[in-house]
Amino acid sequence: MDALLTREPGRRALLLGNEAIVRGALEAGVAVATAYPGTPSSEIADNFYRLSQRTDLYFEYSTNEKVALEVAAGAAIAGMRSLVSMKHVGLNVAADPLNTLAYTGVRAGMIIVTADDPAMHSSQNEQDNRFYAKLSLLPMLEPADPAEALAMAREGFRLSEELGAPVLLRTTTRVNHTRGVCTLGELEEREFGGHFEKDPFRWVPVPLVARRLRVLQLERVERLAARVDDLPFNRLENQAGTLGIVASGVAYSYVKEVLRQLGAADRIKVLKIGTIHPLPRRLIARFLETSERVLVVEELEPYLETELKAIAHEIGARARIHGKLGRDGNGFPPVPRIYELSPDRIRPAVSALLGRPVPEPAARRPVDLPERPPIFCAGCTHRNSYYAIKSIAEPDTYFASDIGCYTLGLLPPMSTVDSFLCMGSSVTQAQGSGIRNPQKIVAFIGDSTFFHSGLTGLANAVHNGHDLMLVILDNRTTAMTGHQPHVGTDCASEGATSLDIVRAVR
């Protein structure tokens, strides 16, 4: 039987982190799920889609992340538990509704999954979306492994309903794409039959209403801050000694592994933080007051490190706090600020905390293999499209590209990608660069990306009379993230209507 649908509480299953999030949401009785696919979050959407074909769960691949968040928010406002998932840059697209939804809140539980991509395995940046929690003043949970991903997804719905606000669930690539043993719980029944209860002084945030909601938002944060120390996702392990490590997410797992390897698991206190916002300040203060040296291990930006230093200053703690912000006078090696962490990458800092010699990097045996850059799939029609354009284009033609597998045209012999920025930017960057510029300009965009955010750019080009050629590379699927359907495909959900690109353009 499908482990995600089994009704055997207590059963243990080996789940991918993304599968664990789906199972946790199902255990909480999620009724509506939406997404725009993007690695490393795609398996969340793909599993919901698969399960929606076998159950009464409602799922849709939305046109873009903003739409997905707004559909899920509408369901939660009408009383149905909902989840929306996206990769980290997708939350940029959804940030407009996110920050106002943080004012109005929701009636039923709502989870917003944002999957960060350290080391940029399939992304154009490695932004740290923990800052969105501070920006929106919404609670954020960060799991360290698949088992905790399941628990946080399940309990996040209860926390959301208790507060009347959505909860952010922030993952990173290693949690999304690692398998771990998860203990399954009870499956709650889904509740549909939503009904929107009219309350314009909550749901219509014109300035007069928004000012009132702003006060309620801050009160909500204070209520959560008062109890966040008691949540099971924050805990202090091994309270002996005056040396300590603070870690969150998958970095916590790396810390535990390195301490075991160094035989120092009983010598260092470890503060594991699972609620990124609000932080467990009482727990942190108690930890700092009994520590002389502290190492903060976290992926990407020095978010926790900065917060801990502020708290230490407020309470007058004298602990020396090390992390990503450079070496101190004693040459303490910093935790790397770029790319994914690993046990090898944090071992020098942990060794320095213990007062041991910093180990040399492990020698890697050179492997004499030919370079194999990523290339188009065999038989990919983009080869023909690029060849046709290149065969007639002037040498100085500017090729503005977009995000998708067609960016593989960057490399010779195609050489048809001169720039890209974000979803939909090809058609708009092409417009800006063409202002009083005699160059010939060609913009490339995929079909899913065109519906995601190319339509508005095309409307702008028509209205303002920009001169460019727009080439829409029609896969009839969202090819790069796993061949998911979009609004232009024929394999969408039952009752869905496929849009014709040619008619839309005309």
Short mmCIF file of C-alpha atoms in Angstrom, two decimals, residues 156 164-165 188 230 246 432:
data_model
loop_
_atom_site.label_atom_id
_atom_site.label_comp_id
_atom_site.label_asym_id
_atom_site.label_seq_id
_atom_site.Cartn_x
_atom_site.Cartn_y
_atom_site.Cartn_z
CA GLY A 156 2.35 23.51 11.51
CA GLY A 164 -4.89 32.51 12.76
CA ALA A 165 -1.96 33.01 10.37
CA GLU A 188 -7.27 13.14 9.76
CA ASP A 230 8.15 25.08 24.73
CA VAL A 246 23.87 26.36 17.91
CA GLY A 432 14.87 47.55 -22.26
#
